[in-house]
mmCIF file with all atom_site columns, C-alpha atoms in Angstrom:
data_model
loop_
_atom_site.group_PDB
_atom_site.id
_atom_site.type_symbol
_atom_site.label_atom_id
_atom_site.label_alt_id
_atom_site.label_comp_id
_atom_site.label_asym_id
_atom_site.label_entity_id
_atom_site.label_seq_id
_atom_site.pdbx_PDB_ins_code
_atom_site.Cartn_x
_atom_site.Cartn_y
_atom_site.Cartn_z
_atom_site.occupancy
_atom_site.B_iso_or_equiv
_atom_site.pdbx_formal_charge
_atom_site.auth_seq_id
_atom_site.auth_comp_id
_atom_site.auth_asym_id
_atom_site.auth_atom_id
_atom_site.pdbx_PDB_model_num
ATOM 1   C CA . ASP F 1 1   ? 139.314 103.300 149.194 1.00 82.00 ? 1   ASP F CA 1
ATOM 2   C CA . SER F 1 2   ? 142.365 104.109 146.460 1.00 86.00 ? 2   SER F CA 1
ATOM 3   C CA . GLY F 1 3   ? 142.044 107.150 148.402 1.00 92.00 ? 3   GLY F CA 1
ATOM 4   C CA . VAL F 1 4   ? 141.366 108.541 144.966 1.00 96.00 ? 4   VAL F CA 1
ATOM 5   C CA . THR F 1 5   ? 137.337 110.594 143.984 1.00 97.00 ? 5   THR F CA 1
ATOM 6   C CA . GLN F 1 6   ? 135.624 110.853 141.785 1.00 97.00 ? 6   GLN F CA 1
ATOM 7   C CA . THR F 1 7   ? 132.500 112.137 141.141 1.00 97.00 ? 7   THR F CA 1
ATOM 8   C CA . PRO F 1 8   ? 129.735 111.819 140.203 1.00 97.00 ? 8   PRO F CA 1
ATOM 9   C CA . LYS F 1 9   ? 129.788 108.562 140.231 1.00 96.00 ? 9   LYS F CA 1
ATOM 10  C CA . HIS F 1 10  ? 126.580 108.112 137.725 1.00 96.00 ? 10  HIS F CA 1
ATOM 11  C CA . LEU F 1 11  ? 125.952 110.782 135.291 1.00 97.00 ? 11  LEU F CA 1
ATOM 12  C CA . ILE F 1 12  ? 123.310 110.516 132.377 1.00 98.00 ? 12  ILE F CA 1
ATOM 13  C CA . THR F 1 13  ? 122.894 112.883 129.786 1.00 98.00 ? 13  THR F CA 1
ATOM 14  C CA . ALA F 1 14  ? 122.143 114.076 125.924 1.00 98.00 ? 14  ALA F CA 1
ATOM 15  C CA . THR F 1 15  ? 123.816 114.383 122.318 1.00 98.00 ? 15  THR F CA 1
ATOM 16  C CA . GLY F 1 16  ? 125.260 117.532 121.805 1.00 98.00 ? 16  GLY F CA 1
ATOM 17  C CA . GLN F 1 17  ? 125.837 118.401 125.970 1.00 98.00 ? 17  GLN F CA 1
ATOM 18  C CA . ARG F 1 18  ? 129.085 119.242 128.085 1.00 98.00 ? 18  ARG F CA 1
ATOM 19  C CA . VAL F 1 19  ? 129.624 117.328 130.630 1.00 98.00 ? 19  VAL F CA 1
ATOM 20  C CA . THR F 1 20  ? 132.974 118.114 133.887 1.00 98.00 ? 20  THR F CA 1
ATOM 21  C CA . LEU F 1 21  ? 133.731 114.956 135.387 1.00 98.00 ? 21  LEU F CA 1
ATOM 22  C CA . ARG F 1 22  ? 135.912 115.361 138.716 1.00 98.00 ? 22  ARG F CA 1
ATOM 23  C CA . CYS F 1 23  ? 139.208 113.655 140.304 1.00 98.00 ? 23  CYS F CA 1
ATOM 24  C CA . SER F 1 24  ? 140.758 114.050 143.747 1.00 98.00 ? 24  SER F CA 1
ATOM 25  C CA . PRO F 1 25  ? 144.029 112.482 144.161 1.00 97.00 ? 25  PRO F CA 1
ATOM 26  C CA . ARG F 1 26  ? 145.721 110.400 146.799 1.00 96.00 ? 26  ARG F CA 1
ATOM 27  C CA . SER F 1 27  ? 147.686 112.694 149.219 1.00 94.00 ? 27  SER F CA 1
ATOM 28  C CA . GLY F 1 28  ? 151.021 113.374 147.509 1.00 92.00 ? 28  GLY F CA 1
ATOM 29  C CA . ASP F 1 29  ? 149.820 112.645 144.226 1.00 95.00 ? 29  ASP F CA 1
ATOM 30  C CA . LEU F 1 30  ? 152.167 115.504 141.766 1.00 95.00 ? 30  LEU F CA 1
ATOM 31  C CA . SER F 1 31  ? 149.941 112.684 139.291 1.00 94.00 ? 31  SER F CA 1
ATOM 32  C CA . VAL F 1 32  ? 146.731 112.057 137.409 1.00 96.00 ? 32  VAL F CA 1
ATOM 33  C CA . TYR F 1 33  ? 145.937 110.018 134.955 1.00 95.00 ? 33  TYR F CA 1
ATOM 34  C CA . TRP F 1 34  ? 142.354 109.799 132.761 1.00 96.00 ? 34  TRP F CA 1
ATOM 35  C CA . TYR F 1 35  ? 141.319 107.050 130.552 1.00 95.00 ? 35  TYR F CA 1
ATOM 36  C CA . GLN F 1 36  ? 138.069 105.682 129.295 1.00 95.00 ? 36  GLN F CA 1
ATOM 37  C CA . GLN F 1 37  ? 137.406 101.912 129.599 1.00 93.00 ? 37  GLN F CA 1
ATOM 38  C CA . SER F 1 38  ? 134.143 100.471 126.878 1.00 90.00 ? 38  SER F CA 1
ATOM 39  C CA . LEU F 1 39  ? 133.405 97.813  125.236 1.00 82.00 ? 39  LEU F CA 1
ATOM 40  C CA . ASP F 1 40  ? 134.640 97.596  122.248 1.00 81.00 ? 40  ASP F CA 1
ATOM 41  C CA . GLN F 1 41  ? 137.020 99.921  122.768 1.00 81.00 ? 41  GLN F CA 1
ATOM 42  C CA . GLY F 1 42  ? 139.015 98.551  125.991 1.00 83.00 ? 42  GLY F CA 1
ATOM 43  C CA . LEU F 1 43  ? 141.289 100.722 128.553 1.00 87.00 ? 43  LEU F CA 1
ATOM 44  C CA . GLN F 1 44  ? 142.021 103.342 126.500 1.00 90.00 ? 44  GLN F CA 1
ATOM 45  C CA . PHE F 1 45  ? 144.895 106.351 128.474 1.00 91.00 ? 45  PHE F CA 1
ATOM 46  C CA . LEU F 1 46  ? 143.332 109.410 128.118 1.00 94.00 ? 46  LEU F CA 1
ATOM 47  C CA . ILE F 1 47  ? 145.445 112.114 129.462 1.00 95.00 ? 47  ILE F CA 1
ATOM 48  C CA . HIS F 1 48  ? 148.432 112.908 131.710 1.00 94.00 ? 48  HIS F CA 1
ATOM 49  C CA . TYR F 1 49  ? 148.865 116.142 133.953 1.00 95.00 ? 49  TYR F CA 1
ATOM 50  C CA . TYR F 1 50  ? 151.685 116.079 136.895 1.00 94.00 ? 50  TYR F CA 1
ATOM 51  C CA . ASN F 1 51  ? 151.376 119.412 139.122 1.00 95.00 ? 51  ASN F CA 1
ATOM 52  C CA . GLY F 1 52  ? 149.794 121.374 136.715 1.00 96.00 ? 52  GLY F CA 1
ATOM 53  C CA . GLU F 1 53  ? 151.305 120.634 133.243 1.00 96.00 ? 53  GLU F CA 1
ATOM 54  C CA . GLU F 1 54  ? 150.701 118.186 130.657 1.00 95.00 ? 54  GLU F CA 1
ATOM 55  C CA . ARG F 1 55  ? 152.631 115.470 130.410 1.00 92.00 ? 55  ARG F CA 1
ATOM 56  C CA . ALA F 1 56  ? 151.635 113.096 127.884 1.00 91.00 ? 56  ALA F CA 1
ATOM 57  C CA . LYS F 1 57  ? 148.036 112.989 125.495 1.00 92.00 ? 57  LYS F CA 1
ATOM 58  C CA . GLY F 1 58  ? 146.581 109.974 124.674 1.00 90.00 ? 58  GLY F CA 1
ATOM 59  C CA . ASN F 1 59  ? 143.468 108.754 122.244 1.00 83.00 ? 59  ASN F CA 1
ATOM 60  C CA . ILE F 1 60  ? 141.679 112.200 123.736 1.00 92.00 ? 60  ILE F CA 1
ATOM 61  C CA . LEU F 1 61  ? 138.993 113.852 121.778 1.00 94.00 ? 61  LEU F CA 1
ATOM 62  C CA . GLU F 1 62  ? 139.579 116.919 120.435 1.00 96.00 ? 62  GLU F CA 1
ATOM 63  C CA . ARG F 1 63  ? 136.131 117.446 121.799 1.00 97.00 ? 63  ARG F CA 1
ATOM 64  C CA . PHE F 1 64  ? 137.520 116.760 125.033 1.00 97.00 ? 64  PHE F CA 1
ATOM 65  C CA . SER F 1 65  ? 139.935 118.395 127.617 1.00 97.00 ? 65  SER F CA 1
ATOM 66  C CA . ALA F 1 66  ? 141.274 118.138 131.115 1.00 97.00 ? 66  ALA F CA 1
ATOM 67  C CA . GLN F 1 67  ? 143.496 120.401 133.264 1.00 97.00 ? 67  GLN F CA 1
ATOM 68  C CA . GLN F 1 68  ? 145.387 120.236 136.720 1.00 98.00 ? 68  GLN F CA 1
ATOM 69  C CA . PHE F 1 69  ? 144.411 123.008 139.242 1.00 97.00 ? 69  PHE F CA 1
ATOM 70  C CA . PRO F 1 70  ? 146.390 124.569 142.195 1.00 96.00 ? 70  PRO F CA 1
ATOM 71  C CA . ASP F 1 71  ? 145.482 121.579 145.074 1.00 96.00 ? 71  ASP F CA 1
ATOM 72  C CA . LEU F 1 72  ? 146.080 118.737 142.059 1.00 97.00 ? 72  LEU F CA 1
ATOM 73  C CA . HIS F 1 73  ? 143.139 118.438 141.363 1.00 97.00 ? 73  HIS F CA 1
ATOM 74  C CA . SER F 1 74  ? 141.557 117.473 138.287 1.00 98.00 ? 74  SER F CA 1
ATOM 75  C CA . GLU F 1 75  ? 139.064 117.473 135.779 1.00 98.00 ? 75  GLU F CA 1
ATOM 76  C CA . LEU F 1 76  ? 137.572 116.335 132.118 1.00 98.00 ? 76  LEU F CA 1
ATOM 77  C CA . ASN F 1 77  ? 135.596 118.292 130.347 1.00 98.00 ? 77  ASN F CA 1
ATOM 78  C CA . LEU F 1 78  ? 134.104 116.044 127.879 1.00 98.00 ? 78  LEU F CA 1
ATOM 79  C CA . SER F 1 79  ? 131.651 118.320 125.182 1.00 97.00 ? 79  SER F CA 1
ATOM 80  C CA . SER F 1 80  ? 129.442 118.007 122.193 1.00 97.00 ? 80  SER F CA 1
ATOM 81  C CA . LEU F 1 81  ? 128.714 114.339 123.678 1.00 98.00 ? 81  LEU F CA 1
ATOM 82  C CA . GLU F 1 82  ? 127.485 111.514 121.244 1.00 97.00 ? 82  GLU F CA 1
ATOM 83  C CA . LEU F 1 83  ? 126.447 108.457 121.559 1.00 96.00 ? 83  LEU F CA 1
ATOM 84  C CA . GLY F 1 84  ? 129.932 106.580 120.844 1.00 95.00 ? 84  GLY F CA 1
ATOM 85  C CA . ASP F 1 85  ? 130.946 108.047 124.216 1.00 96.00 ? 85  ASP F CA 1
ATOM 86  C CA . SER F 1 86  ? 129.302 106.687 126.739 1.00 96.00 ? 86  SER F CA 1
ATOM 87  C CA . ALA F 1 87  ? 131.399 104.852 128.871 1.00 96.00 ? 87  ALA F CA 1
ATOM 88  C CA . LEU F 1 88  ? 133.248 104.299 132.178 1.00 96.00 ? 88  LEU F CA 1
ATOM 89  C CA . TYR F 1 89  ? 135.912 107.390 132.903 1.00 97.00 ? 89  TYR F CA 1
ATOM 90  C CA . PHE F 1 90  ? 138.632 106.552 135.527 1.00 96.00 ? 90  PHE F CA 1
ATOM 91  C CA . CYS F 1 91  ? 140.823 108.824 137.025 1.00 96.00 ? 91  CYS F CA 1
ATOM 92  C CA . ALA F 1 92  ? 144.066 106.940 138.744 1.00 95.00 ? 92  ALA F CA 1
ATOM 93  C CA . SER F 1 93  ? 146.906 108.923 140.400 1.00 95.00 ? 93  SER F CA 1
ATOM 94  C CA . SER F 1 94  ? 150.409 108.340 140.937 1.00 90.00 ? 94  SER F CA 1
ATOM 95  C CA . GLY F 1 95  ? 153.498 108.492 143.740 1.00 83.00 ? 95  GLY F CA 1
ATOM 96  C CA . GLY F 1 96  ? 154.667 105.764 141.797 1.00 81.00 ? 96  GLY F CA 1
ATOM 97  C CA . GLU F 1 97  ? 152.204 103.123 140.706 1.00 86.00 ? 97  GLU F CA 1
ATOM 98  C CA . GLN F 1 98  ? 148.861 104.645 139.531 1.00 91.00 ? 98  GLN F CA 1
ATOM 99  C CA . VAL F 1 99  ? 146.185 103.947 141.851 1.00 93.00 ? 99  VAL F CA 1
ATOM 100 C CA . PHE F 1 100 ? 142.424 104.435 140.470 1.00 94.00 ? 100 PHE F CA 1
ATOM 101 C CA . GLY F 1 101 ? 139.312 105.605 141.123 1.00 95.00 ? 101 GLY F CA 1
ATOM 102 C CA . GLN F 1 102 ? 136.232 103.871 141.499 1.00 94.00 ? 102 GLN F CA 1
ATOM 103 C CA . GLY F 1 103 ? 135.215 105.810 138.151 1.00 95.00 ? 103 GLY F CA 1
ATOM 104 C CA . THR F 1 104 ? 132.492 107.625 135.994 1.00 97.00 ? 104 THR F CA 1
ATOM 105 C CA . ARG F 1 105 ? 130.143 106.038 134.543 1.00 96.00 ? 105 ARG F CA 1
ATOM 106 C CA . LEU F 1 106 ? 128.986 108.756 131.771 1.00 97.00 ? 106 LEU F CA 1
ATOM 107 C CA . THR F 1 107 ? 125.379 107.760 129.885 1.00 97.00 ? 107 THR F CA 1
ATOM 108 C CA . VAL F 1 108 ? 124.780 109.488 126.684 1.00 97.00 ? 108 VAL F CA 1
ATOM 109 C CA . VAL F 1 109 ? 120.777 109.192 125.887 1.00 97.00 ? 109 VAL F CA 1
ATOM 110 C CA . ALA E 2 1   ? 157.330 99.017  119.129 1.00 78.00 ? 1   ALA E CA 1
ATOM 111 C CA . GLN E 2 2   ? 156.971 99.453  122.933 1.00 84.00 ? 2   GLN E CA 1
ATOM 112 C CA . SER E 2 3   ? 153.760 96.842  123.658 1.00 90.00 ? 3   SER E CA 1
ATOM 113 C CA . VAL E 2 4   ? 151.984 94.445  126.460 1.00 94.00 ? 4   VAL E CA 1
ATOM 114 C CA . THR E 2 5   ? 149.771 91.078  124.919 1.00 96.00 ? 5   THR E CA 1
ATOM 115 C CA . GLN E 2 6   ? 147.278 89.633  126.776 1.00 96.00 ? 6   GLN E CA 1
ATOM 116 C CA . LEU E 2 7   ? 147.136 86.017  124.594 1.00 91.00 ? 7   LEU E CA 1
ATOM 117 C CA . ASP E 2 8   ? 143.676 85.010  125.641 1.00 95.00 ? 8   ASP E CA 1
ATOM 118 C CA . SER E 2 9   ? 141.156 86.930  126.387 1.00 94.00 ? 9   SER E CA 1
ATOM 119 C CA . GLN E 2 10  ? 139.029 84.789  128.622 1.00 97.00 ? 10  GLN E CA 1
ATOM 120 C CA . VAL E 2 11  ? 139.922 82.234  130.915 1.00 98.00 ? 11  VAL E CA 1
ATOM 121 C CA . PRO E 2 12  ? 137.796 79.614  132.349 1.00 97.00 ? 12  PRO E CA 1
ATOM 122 C CA . VAL E 2 13  ? 138.324 77.436  134.918 1.00 97.00 ? 13  VAL E CA 1
ATOM 123 C CA . PHE E 2 14  ? 136.753 75.367  137.515 1.00 97.00 ? 14  PHE E CA 1
ATOM 124 C CA . GLU E 2 15  ? 136.949 76.424  141.185 1.00 96.00 ? 15  GLU E CA 1
ATOM 125 C CA . GLU E 2 16  ? 140.244 75.024  142.907 1.00 96.00 ? 16  GLU E CA 1
ATOM 126 C CA . ALA E 2 17  ? 141.808 74.253  139.813 1.00 97.00 ? 17  ALA E CA 1
ATOM 127 C CA . PRO E 2 18  ? 145.607 76.224  139.294 1.00 98.00 ? 18  PRO E CA 1
ATOM 128 C CA . VAL E 2 19  ? 145.062 79.304  136.392 1.00 98.00 ? 19  VAL E CA 1
ATOM 129 C CA . GLU E 2 20  ? 147.099 81.290  134.816 1.00 98.00 ? 20  GLU E CA 1
ATOM 130 C CA . LEU E 2 21  ? 147.215 84.243  132.689 1.00 98.00 ? 21  LEU E CA 1
ATOM 131 C CA . ARG E 2 22  ? 149.946 85.421  130.300 1.00 98.00 ? 22  ARG E CA 1
ATOM 132 C CA . CYS E 2 23  ? 151.366 89.042  129.704 1.00 97.00 ? 23  CYS E CA 1
ATOM 133 C CA . ASN E 2 24  ? 153.959 88.832  126.856 1.00 96.00 ? 24  ASN E CA 1
ATOM 134 C CA . TYR E 2 25  ? 155.895 92.209  125.899 1.00 95.00 ? 25  TYR E CA 1
ATOM 135 C CA . SER E 2 26  ? 157.408 93.878  123.666 1.00 92.00 ? 26  SER E CA 1
ATOM 136 C CA . SER E 2 27  ? 160.368 96.123  124.800 1.00 86.00 ? 27  SER E CA 1
ATOM 137 C CA . SER E 2 28  ? 164.100 97.031  123.606 1.00 79.00 ? 28  SER E CA 1
ATOM 138 C CA . VAL E 2 29  ? 165.058 98.946  126.890 1.00 82.00 ? 29  VAL E CA 1
ATOM 139 C CA . SER E 2 30  ? 164.647 97.609  130.587 1.00 81.00 ? 30  SER E CA 1
ATOM 140 C CA . VAL E 2 31  ? 160.693 97.680  132.357 1.00 88.00 ? 31  VAL E CA 1
ATOM 141 C CA . TYR E 2 32  ? 158.327 97.307  135.289 1.00 92.00 ? 32  TYR E CA 1
ATOM 142 C CA . LEU E 2 33  ? 155.036 95.401  134.592 1.00 95.00 ? 33  LEU E CA 1
ATOM 143 C CA . PHE E 2 34  ? 152.262 95.597  136.745 1.00 95.00 ? 34  PHE E CA 1
ATOM 144 C CA . TRP E 2 35  ? 148.929 93.279  137.311 1.00 97.00 ? 35  TRP E CA 1
ATOM 145 C CA . TYR E 2 36  ? 145.916 94.981  138.142 1.00 96.00 ? 36  TYR E CA 1
ATOM 146 C CA . VAL E 2 37  ? 142.415 93.380  138.291 1.00 97.00 ? 37  VAL E CA 1
ATOM 147 C CA . GLN E 2 38  ? 139.109 95.328  138.163 1.00 95.00 ? 38  GLN E CA 1
ATOM 148 C CA . TYR E 2 39  ? 135.868 93.067  139.798 1.00 93.00 ? 39  TYR E CA 1
ATOM 149 C CA . PRO E 2 40  ? 132.795 93.865  138.395 1.00 88.00 ? 40  PRO E CA 1
ATOM 150 C CA . ASN E 2 41  ? 131.255 97.359  138.558 1.00 83.00 ? 41  ASN E CA 1
ATOM 151 C CA . GLN E 2 42  ? 134.437 98.798  140.205 1.00 87.00 ? 42  GLN E CA 1
ATOM 152 C CA . GLY E 2 43  ? 137.874 100.752 139.256 1.00 89.00 ? 43  GLY E CA 1
ATOM 153 C CA . LEU E 2 44  ? 141.353 98.560  139.169 1.00 93.00 ? 44  LEU E CA 1
ATOM 154 C CA . GLN E 2 45  ? 143.524 97.535  141.690 1.00 94.00 ? 45  GLN E CA 1
ATOM 155 C CA . LEU E 2 46  ? 147.131 96.620  141.644 1.00 94.00 ? 46  LEU E CA 1
ATOM 156 C CA . LEU E 2 47  ? 147.565 92.753  142.385 1.00 96.00 ? 47  LEU E CA 1
ATOM 157 C CA . LEU E 2 48  ? 150.960 92.875  142.010 1.00 95.00 ? 48  LEU E CA 1
ATOM 158 C CA . LYS E 2 49  ? 154.245 94.513  139.837 1.00 94.00 ? 49  LYS E CA 1
ATOM 159 C CA . TYR E 2 50  ? 157.910 93.649  139.126 1.00 94.00 ? 50  TYR E CA 1
ATOM 160 C CA . LEU E 2 51  ? 160.421 96.615  139.558 1.00 91.00 ? 51  LEU E CA 1
ATOM 161 C CA . SER E 2 52  ? 163.956 94.594  139.771 1.00 87.00 ? 52  SER E CA 1
ATOM 162 C CA . GLY E 2 53  ? 165.145 92.384  142.101 1.00 87.00 ? 53  GLY E CA 1
ATOM 163 C CA . SER E 2 54  ? 163.598 88.661  142.534 1.00 89.00 ? 54  SER E CA 1
ATOM 164 C CA . THR E 2 55  ? 162.042 87.149  139.419 1.00 91.00 ? 55  THR E CA 1
ATOM 165 C CA . LEU E 2 56  ? 158.897 86.174  141.124 1.00 96.00 ? 56  LEU E CA 1
ATOM 166 C CA . VAL E 2 57  ? 156.889 88.922  143.181 1.00 96.00 ? 57  VAL E CA 1
ATOM 167 C CA . LYS E 2 58  ? 153.907 87.907  145.457 1.00 96.00 ? 58  LYS E CA 1
ATOM 168 C CA . GLY E 2 59  ? 151.053 89.594  145.349 1.00 95.00 ? 59  GLY E CA 1
ATOM 169 C CA . ILE E 2 60  ? 147.471 90.352  146.876 1.00 93.00 ? 60  ILE E CA 1
ATOM 170 C CA . ASN E 2 61  ? 145.109 87.314  147.652 1.00 93.00 ? 61  ASN E CA 1
ATOM 171 C CA . GLY E 2 62  ? 147.582 84.805  146.540 1.00 96.00 ? 62  GLY E CA 1
ATOM 172 C CA . PHE E 2 63  ? 148.127 85.421  143.057 1.00 97.00 ? 63  PHE E CA 1
ATOM 173 C CA . GLU E 2 64  ? 152.130 85.550  141.981 1.00 97.00 ? 64  GLU E CA 1
ATOM 174 C CA . ALA E 2 65  ? 153.977 86.159  138.659 1.00 98.00 ? 65  ALA E CA 1
ATOM 175 C CA . GLU E 2 66  ? 157.090 85.491  137.388 1.00 96.00 ? 66  GLU E CA 1
ATOM 176 C CA . PHE E 2 67  ? 159.465 88.053  135.158 1.00 95.00 ? 67  PHE E CA 1
ATOM 177 C CA . ASN E 2 68  ? 160.972 85.569  132.624 1.00 95.00 ? 68  ASN E CA 1
ATOM 178 C CA . LYS E 2 69  ? 163.503 88.280  130.337 1.00 92.00 ? 69  LYS E CA 1
ATOM 179 C CA . SER E 2 70  ? 164.597 85.669  128.104 1.00 93.00 ? 70  SER E CA 1
ATOM 180 C CA . GLN E 2 71  ? 160.406 84.703  127.270 1.00 94.00 ? 71  GLN E CA 1
ATOM 181 C CA . THR E 2 72  ? 159.764 88.473  127.219 1.00 94.00 ? 72  THR E CA 1
ATOM 182 C CA . SER E 2 73  ? 156.611 87.205  129.942 1.00 96.00 ? 73  SER E CA 1
ATOM 183 C CA . PHE E 2 74  ? 155.105 88.427  133.200 1.00 97.00 ? 74  PHE E CA 1
ATOM 184 C CA . HIS E 2 75  ? 152.753 85.398  133.774 1.00 98.00 ? 75  HIS E CA 1
ATOM 185 C CA . LEU E 2 76  ? 150.017 85.427  136.317 1.00 98.00 ? 76  LEU E CA 1
ATOM 186 C CA . ARG E 2 77  ? 149.639 82.286  138.418 1.00 98.00 ? 77  ARG E CA 1
ATOM 187 C CA . LYS E 2 78  ? 147.199 81.236  141.146 1.00 98.00 ? 78  LYS E CA 1
ATOM 188 C CA . PRO E 2 79  ? 147.715 77.885  142.568 1.00 97.00 ? 79  PRO E CA 1
ATOM 189 C CA . SER E 2 80  ? 143.753 77.591  143.021 1.00 97.00 ? 80  SER E CA 1
ATOM 190 C CA . VAL E 2 81  ? 141.569 80.161  142.222 1.00 97.00 ? 81  VAL E CA 1
ATOM 191 C CA . HIS E 2 82  ? 138.000 80.935  144.440 1.00 96.00 ? 82  HIS E CA 1
ATOM 192 C CA . ILE E 2 83  ? 134.120 81.965  142.315 1.00 95.00 ? 83  ILE E CA 1
ATOM 193 C CA . SER E 2 84  ? 135.782 85.830  144.334 1.00 95.00 ? 84  SER E CA 1
ATOM 194 C CA . ASP E 2 85  ? 138.372 85.353  141.786 1.00 96.00 ? 85  ASP E CA 1
ATOM 195 C CA . THR E 2 86  ? 135.705 86.503  138.906 1.00 96.00 ? 86  THR E CA 1
ATOM 196 C CA . ALA E 2 87  ? 137.265 89.806  137.681 1.00 96.00 ? 87  ALA E CA 1
ATOM 197 C CA . GLU E 2 88  ? 139.331 91.033  134.174 1.00 96.00 ? 88  GLU E CA 1
ATOM 198 C CA . TYR E 2 89  ? 142.802 91.005  134.821 1.00 97.00 ? 89  TYR E CA 1
ATOM 199 C CA . PHE E 2 90  ? 145.187 93.732  133.374 1.00 96.00 ? 90  PHE E CA 1
ATOM 200 C CA . CYS E 2 91  ? 149.388 93.350  132.481 1.00 96.00 ? 91  CYS E CA 1
ATOM 201 C CA . ALA E 2 92  ? 150.533 96.592  132.251 1.00 94.00 ? 92  ALA E CA 1
ATOM 202 C CA . GLY E 2 93  ? 154.196 97.431  131.340 1.00 92.00 ? 93  GLY E CA 1
ATOM 203 C CA . VAL E 2 94  ? 155.883 101.106 131.891 1.00 87.00 ? 94  VAL E CA 1
ATOM 204 C CA . MET E 2 95  ? 159.455 100.939 129.093 1.00 78.00 ? 95  MET E CA 1
ATOM 205 C CA . ASP E 2 96  ? 160.332 104.333 128.481 1.00 73.00 ? 96  ASP E CA 1
ATOM 206 C CA . SER E 2 97  ? 161.485 107.305 130.664 1.00 68.00 ? 97  SER E CA 1
ATOM 207 C CA . ASN E 2 98  ? 157.799 109.396 130.781 1.00 69.00 ? 98  ASN E CA 1
ATOM 208 C CA . TYR E 2 99  ? 156.972 106.677 132.441 1.00 73.00 ? 99  TYR E CA 1
ATOM 209 C CA . GLN E 2 100 ? 154.036 105.639 130.685 1.00 80.00 ? 100 GLN E CA 1
ATOM 210 C CA . LEU E 2 101 ? 151.440 102.481 131.188 1.00 86.00 ? 101 LEU E CA 1
ATOM 211 C CA . ILE E 2 102 ? 150.720 100.186 128.123 1.00 89.00 ? 102 ILE E CA 1
ATOM 212 C CA . TRP E 2 103 ? 148.354 97.672  129.000 1.00 91.00 ? 103 TRP E CA 1
ATOM 213 C CA . GLY E 2 104 ? 146.919 94.796  127.575 1.00 93.00 ? 104 GLY E CA 1
ATOM 214 C CA . ALA E 2 105 ? 144.030 94.405  126.500 1.00 93.00 ? 105 ALA E CA 1
ATOM 215 C CA . GLY E 2 106 ? 142.338 92.541  129.599 1.00 95.00 ? 106 GLY E CA 1
ATOM 216 C CA . THR E 2 107 ? 141.657 88.710  130.269 1.00 97.00 ? 107 THR E CA 1
ATOM 217 C CA . LYS E 2 108 ? 137.902 87.991  131.507 1.00 96.00 ? 108 LYS E CA 1
ATOM 218 C CA . LEU E 2 109 ? 139.171 85.072  134.444 1.00 97.00 ? 109 LEU E CA 1
ATOM 219 C CA . ILE E 2 110 ? 135.399 82.805  134.676 1.00 97.00 ? 110 ILE E CA 1
ATOM 220 C CA . ILE E 2 111 ? 134.768 80.904  137.416 1.00 95.00 ? 111 ILE E CA 1
ATOM 221 C CA . LYS E 2 112 ? 133.404 77.629  137.213 1.00 91.00 ? 112 LYS E CA 1
ATOM 222 C CA . PRO E 2 113 ? 131.275 76.136  139.672 1.00 85.00 ? 113 PRO E CA 1
#
């Protein structure tokens, strides 16, 4: 158990819908990173939050957004979902090196 | 530009044979380097890291890596692999003051019985 908790583990939804993925970082970690992992694109960095503030953006689509709350948990919102958004979404927290959660597998049908 | 390159997308190897997974980086500043492992249907787990000091770094599960500044490499090695080492291995580096990880594309280690 890495100490990073992601919910839900699996999510199946239809095209055009909106979903929210949740991440609770390891106790004491202020940084949260979001990644997308798909078969064709590999591991892609999406966004980084540190203590509630956005620090860096990677290959995040405009249909996607994230936030980090005062209790340091983070949510990744994916809207107007397309078939190509089907992927594993990981969050990682960091107080030094990044520690990963088990991921949320999103299937868009 | 800063980058991390894993030269092999797949490495097949027989059980109990040695293995080397290659990783090269490009950076004009000091680097921190990491190897992560992803077992099937799981998240990524840190194998080992190089921050400074000794260039030979030992990690979990019998893996080690050597930082070579002149070759700009950080290859991962294990003297004898087991079927349980079947996984995808990612090399990553921090090369700027933002501490953002730059990731390699991953190498799938395939163990042949």
